[in-house]
PDB file of C-alpha atoms in Angstrom:
ATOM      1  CA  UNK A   1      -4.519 -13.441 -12.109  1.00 95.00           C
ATOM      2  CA  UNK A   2      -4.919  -9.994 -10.845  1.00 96.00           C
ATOM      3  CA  UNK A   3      -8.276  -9.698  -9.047  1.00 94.00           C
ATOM      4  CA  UNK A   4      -8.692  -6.551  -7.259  1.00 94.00           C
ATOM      5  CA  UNK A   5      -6.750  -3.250  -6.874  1.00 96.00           C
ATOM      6  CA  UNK A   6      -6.548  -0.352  -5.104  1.00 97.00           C
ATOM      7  CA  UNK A   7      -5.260   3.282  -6.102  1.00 97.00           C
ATOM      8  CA  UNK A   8      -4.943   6.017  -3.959  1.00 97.00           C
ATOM      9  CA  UNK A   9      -3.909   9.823  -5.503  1.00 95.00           C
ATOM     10  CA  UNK A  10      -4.942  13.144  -5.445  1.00 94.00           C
ATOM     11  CA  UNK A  11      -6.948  12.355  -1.748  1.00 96.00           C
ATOM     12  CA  UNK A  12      -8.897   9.850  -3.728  1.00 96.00           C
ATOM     13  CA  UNK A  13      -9.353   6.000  -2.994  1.00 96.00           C
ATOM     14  CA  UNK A  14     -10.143   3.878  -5.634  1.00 95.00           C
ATOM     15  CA  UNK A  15     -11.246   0.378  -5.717  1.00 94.00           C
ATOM     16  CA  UNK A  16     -11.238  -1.858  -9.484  1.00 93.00           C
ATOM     17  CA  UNK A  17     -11.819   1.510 -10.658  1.00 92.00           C
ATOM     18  CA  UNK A  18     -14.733   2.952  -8.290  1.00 92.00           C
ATOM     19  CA  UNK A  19     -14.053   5.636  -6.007  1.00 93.00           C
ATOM     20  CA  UNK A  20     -14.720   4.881  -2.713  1.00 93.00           C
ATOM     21  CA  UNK A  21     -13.645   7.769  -0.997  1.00 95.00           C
ATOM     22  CA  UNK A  22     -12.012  11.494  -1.886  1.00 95.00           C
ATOM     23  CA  UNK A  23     -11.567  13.781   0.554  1.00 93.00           C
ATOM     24  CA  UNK A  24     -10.488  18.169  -0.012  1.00 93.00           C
ATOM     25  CA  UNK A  25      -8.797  17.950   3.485  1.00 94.00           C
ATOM     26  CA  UNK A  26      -6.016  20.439   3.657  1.00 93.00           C
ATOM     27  CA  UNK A  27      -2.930  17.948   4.236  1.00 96.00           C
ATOM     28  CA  UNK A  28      -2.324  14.518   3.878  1.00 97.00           C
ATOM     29  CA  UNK A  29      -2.442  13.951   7.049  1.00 96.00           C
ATOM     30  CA  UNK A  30      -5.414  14.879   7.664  1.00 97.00           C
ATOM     31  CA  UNK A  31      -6.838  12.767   4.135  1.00 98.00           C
ATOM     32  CA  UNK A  32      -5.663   9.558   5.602  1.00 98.00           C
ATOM     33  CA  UNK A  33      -7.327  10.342   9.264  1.00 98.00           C
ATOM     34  CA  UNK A  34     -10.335  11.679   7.351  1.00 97.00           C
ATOM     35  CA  UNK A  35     -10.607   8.236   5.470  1.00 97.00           C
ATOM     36  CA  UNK A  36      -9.611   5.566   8.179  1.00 98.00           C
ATOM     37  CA  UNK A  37     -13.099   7.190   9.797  1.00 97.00           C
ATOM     38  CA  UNK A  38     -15.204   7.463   6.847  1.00 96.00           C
ATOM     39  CA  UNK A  39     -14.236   3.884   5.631  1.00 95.00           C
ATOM     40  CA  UNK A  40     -15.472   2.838   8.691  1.00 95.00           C
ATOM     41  CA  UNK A  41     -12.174   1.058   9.996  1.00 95.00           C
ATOM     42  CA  UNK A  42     -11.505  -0.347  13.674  1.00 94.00           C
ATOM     43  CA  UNK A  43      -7.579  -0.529  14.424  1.00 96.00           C
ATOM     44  CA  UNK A  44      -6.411   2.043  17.110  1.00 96.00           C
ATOM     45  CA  UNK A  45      -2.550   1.544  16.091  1.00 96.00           C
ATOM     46  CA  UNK A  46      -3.470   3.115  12.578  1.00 97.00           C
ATOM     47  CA  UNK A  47      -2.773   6.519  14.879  1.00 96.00           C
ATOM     48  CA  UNK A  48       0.203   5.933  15.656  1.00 96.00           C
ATOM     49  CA  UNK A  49       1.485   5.166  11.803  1.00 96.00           C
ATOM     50  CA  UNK A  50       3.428   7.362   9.749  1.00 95.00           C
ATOM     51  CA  UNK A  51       1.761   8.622   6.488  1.00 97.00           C
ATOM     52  CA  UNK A  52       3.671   5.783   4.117  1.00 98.00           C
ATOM     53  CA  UNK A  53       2.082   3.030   6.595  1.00 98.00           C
ATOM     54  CA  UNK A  54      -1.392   4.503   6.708  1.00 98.00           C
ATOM     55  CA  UNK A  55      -1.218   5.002   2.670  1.00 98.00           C
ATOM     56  CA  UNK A  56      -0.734   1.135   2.455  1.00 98.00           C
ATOM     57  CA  UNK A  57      -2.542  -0.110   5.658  1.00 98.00           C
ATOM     58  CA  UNK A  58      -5.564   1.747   3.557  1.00 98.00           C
ATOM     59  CA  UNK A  59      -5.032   0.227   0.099  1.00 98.00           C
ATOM     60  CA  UNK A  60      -4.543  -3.182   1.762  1.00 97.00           C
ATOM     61  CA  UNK A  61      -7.648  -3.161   3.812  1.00 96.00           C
ATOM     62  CA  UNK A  62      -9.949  -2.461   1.061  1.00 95.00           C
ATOM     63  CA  UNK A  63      -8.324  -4.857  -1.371  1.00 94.00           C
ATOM     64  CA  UNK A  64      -8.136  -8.012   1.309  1.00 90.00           C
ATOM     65  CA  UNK A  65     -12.018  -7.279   2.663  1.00 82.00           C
ATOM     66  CA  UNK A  66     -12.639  -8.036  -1.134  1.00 67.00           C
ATOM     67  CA  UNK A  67     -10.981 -11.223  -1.646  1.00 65.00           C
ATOM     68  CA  UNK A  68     -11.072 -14.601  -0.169  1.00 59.00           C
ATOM     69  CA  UNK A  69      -7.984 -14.037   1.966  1.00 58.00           C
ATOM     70  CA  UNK A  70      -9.722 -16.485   4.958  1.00 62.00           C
ATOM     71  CA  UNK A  71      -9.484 -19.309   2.101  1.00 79.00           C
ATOM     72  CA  UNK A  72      -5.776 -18.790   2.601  1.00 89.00           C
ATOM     73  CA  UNK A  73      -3.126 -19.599   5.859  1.00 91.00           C
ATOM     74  CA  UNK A  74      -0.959 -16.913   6.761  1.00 92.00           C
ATOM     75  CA  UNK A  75       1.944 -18.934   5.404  1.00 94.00           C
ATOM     76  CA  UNK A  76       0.513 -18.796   1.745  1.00 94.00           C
ATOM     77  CA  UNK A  77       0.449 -15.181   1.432  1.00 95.00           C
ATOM     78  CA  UNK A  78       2.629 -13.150   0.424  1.00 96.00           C
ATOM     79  CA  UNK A  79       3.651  -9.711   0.013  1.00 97.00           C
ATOM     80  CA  UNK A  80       5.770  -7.355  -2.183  1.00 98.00           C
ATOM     81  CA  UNK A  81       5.946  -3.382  -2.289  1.00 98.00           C
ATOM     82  CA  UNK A  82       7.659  -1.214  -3.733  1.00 98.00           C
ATOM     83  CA  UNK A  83       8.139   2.723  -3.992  1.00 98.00           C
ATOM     84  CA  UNK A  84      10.824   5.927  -4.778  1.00 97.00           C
ATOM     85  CA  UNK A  85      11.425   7.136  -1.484  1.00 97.00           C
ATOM     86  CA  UNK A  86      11.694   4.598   0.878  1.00 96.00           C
ATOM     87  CA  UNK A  87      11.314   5.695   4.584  1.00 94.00           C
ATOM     88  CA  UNK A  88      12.569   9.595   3.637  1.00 93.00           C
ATOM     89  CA  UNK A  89       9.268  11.323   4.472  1.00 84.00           C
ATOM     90  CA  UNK A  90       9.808   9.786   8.634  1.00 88.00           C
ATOM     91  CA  UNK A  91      13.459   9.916   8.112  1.00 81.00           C
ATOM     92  CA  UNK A  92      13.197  14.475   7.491  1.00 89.00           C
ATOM     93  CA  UNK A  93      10.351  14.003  10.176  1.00 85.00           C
ATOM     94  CA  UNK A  94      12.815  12.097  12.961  1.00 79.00           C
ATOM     95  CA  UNK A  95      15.999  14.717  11.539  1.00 85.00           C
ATOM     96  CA  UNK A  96      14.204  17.494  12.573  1.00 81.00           C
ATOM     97  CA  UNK A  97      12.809  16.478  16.237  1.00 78.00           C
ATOM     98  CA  UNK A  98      16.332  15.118  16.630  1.00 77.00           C
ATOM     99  CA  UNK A  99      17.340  18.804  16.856  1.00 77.00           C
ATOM    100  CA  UNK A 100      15.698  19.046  20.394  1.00 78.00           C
ATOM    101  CA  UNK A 101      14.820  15.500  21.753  1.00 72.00           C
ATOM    102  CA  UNK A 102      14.607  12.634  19.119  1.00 69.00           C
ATOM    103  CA  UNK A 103      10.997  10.783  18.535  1.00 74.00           C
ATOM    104  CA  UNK A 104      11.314   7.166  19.180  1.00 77.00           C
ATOM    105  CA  UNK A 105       7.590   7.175  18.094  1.00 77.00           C
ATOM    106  CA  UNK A 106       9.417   8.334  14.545  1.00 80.00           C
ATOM    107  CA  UNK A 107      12.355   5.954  14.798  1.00 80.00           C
ATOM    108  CA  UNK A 108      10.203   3.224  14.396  1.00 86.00           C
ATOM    109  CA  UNK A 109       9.220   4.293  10.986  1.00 85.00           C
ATOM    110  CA  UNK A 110      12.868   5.119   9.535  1.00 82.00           C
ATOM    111  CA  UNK A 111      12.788   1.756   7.688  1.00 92.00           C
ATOM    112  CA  UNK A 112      10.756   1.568   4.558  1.00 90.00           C
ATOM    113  CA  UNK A 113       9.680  -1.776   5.340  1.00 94.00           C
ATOM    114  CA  UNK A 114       7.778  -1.074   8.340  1.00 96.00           C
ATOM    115  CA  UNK A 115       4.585  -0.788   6.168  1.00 97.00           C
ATOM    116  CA  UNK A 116       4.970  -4.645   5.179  1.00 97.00           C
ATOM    117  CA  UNK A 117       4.894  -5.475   8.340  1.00 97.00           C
ATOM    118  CA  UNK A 118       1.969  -3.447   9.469  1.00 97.00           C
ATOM    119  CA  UNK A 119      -0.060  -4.911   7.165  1.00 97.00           C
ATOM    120  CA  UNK A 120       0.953  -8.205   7.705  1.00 96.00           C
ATOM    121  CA  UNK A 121      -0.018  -7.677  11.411  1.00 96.00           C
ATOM    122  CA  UNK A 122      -3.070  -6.731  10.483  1.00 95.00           C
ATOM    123  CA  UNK A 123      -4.090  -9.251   8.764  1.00 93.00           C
ATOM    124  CA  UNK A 124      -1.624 -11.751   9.987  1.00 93.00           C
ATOM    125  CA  UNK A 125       0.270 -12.725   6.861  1.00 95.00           C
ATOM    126  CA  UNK A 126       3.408 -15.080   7.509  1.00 95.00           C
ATOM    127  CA  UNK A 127       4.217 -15.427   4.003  1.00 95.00           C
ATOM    128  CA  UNK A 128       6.916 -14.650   1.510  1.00 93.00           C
ATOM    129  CA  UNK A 129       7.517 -10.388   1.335  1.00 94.00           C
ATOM    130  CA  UNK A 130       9.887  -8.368  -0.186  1.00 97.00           C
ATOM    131  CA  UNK A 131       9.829  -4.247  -0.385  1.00 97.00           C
ATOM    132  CA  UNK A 132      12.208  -2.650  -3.190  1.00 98.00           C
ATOM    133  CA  UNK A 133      13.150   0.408  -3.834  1.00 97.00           C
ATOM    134  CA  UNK A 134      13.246   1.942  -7.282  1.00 96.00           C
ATOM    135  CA  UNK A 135      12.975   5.159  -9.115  1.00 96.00           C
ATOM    136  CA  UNK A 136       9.396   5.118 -10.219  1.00 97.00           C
ATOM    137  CA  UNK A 137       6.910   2.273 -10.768  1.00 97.00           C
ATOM    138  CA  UNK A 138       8.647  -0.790 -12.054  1.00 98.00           C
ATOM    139  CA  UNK A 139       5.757  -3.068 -13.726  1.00 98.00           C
ATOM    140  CA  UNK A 140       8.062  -5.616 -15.369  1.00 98.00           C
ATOM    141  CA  UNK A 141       9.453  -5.780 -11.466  1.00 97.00           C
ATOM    142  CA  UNK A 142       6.026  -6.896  -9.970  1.00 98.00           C
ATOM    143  CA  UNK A 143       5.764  -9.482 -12.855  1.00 98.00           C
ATOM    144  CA  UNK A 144       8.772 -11.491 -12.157  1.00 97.00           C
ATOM    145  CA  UNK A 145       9.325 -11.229  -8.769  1.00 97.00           C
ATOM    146  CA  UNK A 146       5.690 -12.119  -8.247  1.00 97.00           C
ATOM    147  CA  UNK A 147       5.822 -14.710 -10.608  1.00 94.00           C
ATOM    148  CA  UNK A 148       8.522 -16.392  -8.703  1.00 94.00           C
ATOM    149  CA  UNK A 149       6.095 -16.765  -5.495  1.00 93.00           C
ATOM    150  CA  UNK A 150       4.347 -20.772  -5.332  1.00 92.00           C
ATOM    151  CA  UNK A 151       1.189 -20.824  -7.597  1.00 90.00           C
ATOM    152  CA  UNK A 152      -1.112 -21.919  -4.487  1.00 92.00           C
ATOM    153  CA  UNK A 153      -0.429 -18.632  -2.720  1.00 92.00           C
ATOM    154  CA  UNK A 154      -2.119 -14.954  -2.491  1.00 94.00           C
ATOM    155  CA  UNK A 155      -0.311 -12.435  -3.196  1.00 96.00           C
ATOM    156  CA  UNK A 156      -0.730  -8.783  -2.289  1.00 97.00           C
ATOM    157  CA  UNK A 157       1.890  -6.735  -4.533  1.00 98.00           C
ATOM    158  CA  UNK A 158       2.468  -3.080  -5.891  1.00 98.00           C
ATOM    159  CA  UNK A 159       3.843   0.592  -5.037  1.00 98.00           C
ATOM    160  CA  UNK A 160       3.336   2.818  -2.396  1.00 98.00           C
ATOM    161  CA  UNK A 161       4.781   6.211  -1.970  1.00 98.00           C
ATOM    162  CA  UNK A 162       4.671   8.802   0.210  1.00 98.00           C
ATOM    163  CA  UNK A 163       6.775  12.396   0.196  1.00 97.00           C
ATOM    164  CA  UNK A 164       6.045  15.536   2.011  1.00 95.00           C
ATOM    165  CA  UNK A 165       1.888  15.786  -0.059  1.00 95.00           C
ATOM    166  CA  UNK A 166       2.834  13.465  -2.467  1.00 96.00           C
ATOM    167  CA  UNK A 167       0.811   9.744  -2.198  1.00 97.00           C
ATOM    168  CA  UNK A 168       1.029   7.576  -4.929  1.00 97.00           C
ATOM    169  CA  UNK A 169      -0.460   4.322  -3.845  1.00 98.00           C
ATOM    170  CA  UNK A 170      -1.367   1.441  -6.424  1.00 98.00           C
ATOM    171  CA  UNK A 171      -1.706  -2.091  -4.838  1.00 98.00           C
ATOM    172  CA  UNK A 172      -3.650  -5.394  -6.284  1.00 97.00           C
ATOM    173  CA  UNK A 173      -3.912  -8.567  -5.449  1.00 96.00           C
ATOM    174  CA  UNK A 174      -2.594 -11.859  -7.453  1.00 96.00           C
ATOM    175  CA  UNK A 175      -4.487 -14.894  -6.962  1.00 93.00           C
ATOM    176  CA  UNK A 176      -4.156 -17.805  -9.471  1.00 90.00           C
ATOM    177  CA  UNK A 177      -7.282 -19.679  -7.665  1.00 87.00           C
ATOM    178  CA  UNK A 178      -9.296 -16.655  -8.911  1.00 89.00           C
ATOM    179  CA  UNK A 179     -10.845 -14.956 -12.371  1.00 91.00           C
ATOM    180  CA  UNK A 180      -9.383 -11.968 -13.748  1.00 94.00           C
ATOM    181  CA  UNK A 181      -6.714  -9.833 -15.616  1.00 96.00           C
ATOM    182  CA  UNK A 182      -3.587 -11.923 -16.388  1.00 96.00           C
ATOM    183  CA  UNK A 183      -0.558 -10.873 -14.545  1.00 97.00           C
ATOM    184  CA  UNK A 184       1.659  -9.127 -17.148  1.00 97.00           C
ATOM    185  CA  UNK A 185       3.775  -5.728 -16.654  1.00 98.00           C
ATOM    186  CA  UNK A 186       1.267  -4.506 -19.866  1.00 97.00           C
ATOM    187  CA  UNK A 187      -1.689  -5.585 -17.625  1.00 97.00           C
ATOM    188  CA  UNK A 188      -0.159  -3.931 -14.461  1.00 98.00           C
ATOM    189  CA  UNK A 189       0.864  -0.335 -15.866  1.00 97.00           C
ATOM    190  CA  UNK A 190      -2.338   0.090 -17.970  1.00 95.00           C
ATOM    191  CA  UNK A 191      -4.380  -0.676 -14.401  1.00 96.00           C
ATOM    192  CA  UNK A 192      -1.561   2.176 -12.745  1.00 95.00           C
ATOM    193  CA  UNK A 193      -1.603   4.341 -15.520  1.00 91.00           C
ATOM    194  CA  UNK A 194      -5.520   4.288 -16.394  1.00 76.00           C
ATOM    195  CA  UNK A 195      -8.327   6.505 -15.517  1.00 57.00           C
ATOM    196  CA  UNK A 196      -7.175   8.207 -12.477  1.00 53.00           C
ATOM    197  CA  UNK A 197      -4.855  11.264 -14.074  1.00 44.00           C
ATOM    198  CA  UNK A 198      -1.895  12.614 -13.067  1.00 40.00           C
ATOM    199  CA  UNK A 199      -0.655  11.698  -9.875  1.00 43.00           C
ATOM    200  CA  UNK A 200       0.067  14.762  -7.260  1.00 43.00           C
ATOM    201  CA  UNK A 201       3.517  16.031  -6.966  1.00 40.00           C
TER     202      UNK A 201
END
């Protein structure tokens, strides 16, 4: 069952449909600093992210505060993301310092990936995770790959996407233990799709 999610567009975070947080800060940069302090959050490495890990260390923060992730051990959850652009946003970032003296602070982030395992540092999560890349949200994706993970486990599952000012973030979690929506690609685009507008280009 889908219990919780998280979208984050137009400088806005929204939680099962409530904004929790919208900032008019100039750059997104700035919108994902401006948040980290107004949500209240206390993990110095989020400075050192790049904007695609901060986009999803957000989303997953508020969703796993709001579940009963502690129920679970590391090894039973899992995680699967998605997004359009993989790791290109660092990768233009690292091209361009590479013109004078390279950034291994960047390097680190030229993998798409590297947000997965951010947030499964954070919140220690040893379980199954997978991170695809595809042209735009891909609900029929989440349902059977997701599907595929053991029933006893939590999953936390969806797209996030970062480019230049573009952020298009939608994360939820799947929990079978749980009440709520059932965990169908109808389910999973109307929650992506609903409510929250167009996302910024």
């Amino acid at each position: 069952m889908i219990t919780h999610h998280c979208r984050i567009v137009n400088k806005t975070i929204i939680v099962d449909g409530v904004v929790l947080f919208h900032s008019d800060a100039a750059s997104l940069d700035d919108f994902l600093l401006d948040a980290y302090k107004a949500l209240k959050i206390d993990y110095p490495k989020f400075y050192k992210m790049d904007n695609l890990s901060k986009a999803g260390f957000l989303a997953a923060e508020m969703l796993l505060k709001k579940s009963p992730a502690l129920k679970y051990a590391g090894e039973k959850i899992s995680l699967v993301l998605a997004n359009a652009h993989a790791s290109l946003d660092t990768d233009m970032k690292y091209a361009q310092a590479s013109q004078s003296v390279p950034s291994p602070a960047l390097f680190v982030y030229t993998l798409a990936n590297i947000v997965a395992g951010e947030i499964c540092i954070r919140h220690k999560i040893k379980g199954e995770n997978a991170f695809f890349v595809s042209e735009t949200f891909d609900a029929a994706l989440f349902e059977s790959y997701v599907s595929m993970i053991p029933a006893d486990h939590l999953c936390l599952a969806g797209w996030v996407d970062v480019m230049g000012k573009h952020h298009d973030v939608f994360l939820y979690l799947q929990d079978n233990a749980s009440p709520g929506k059932p965990h169908r690609a109808s389910t999973l685009n109307e929650l992506y799709k609903k409510e929250y507008g167009t996302v910024n280009g």
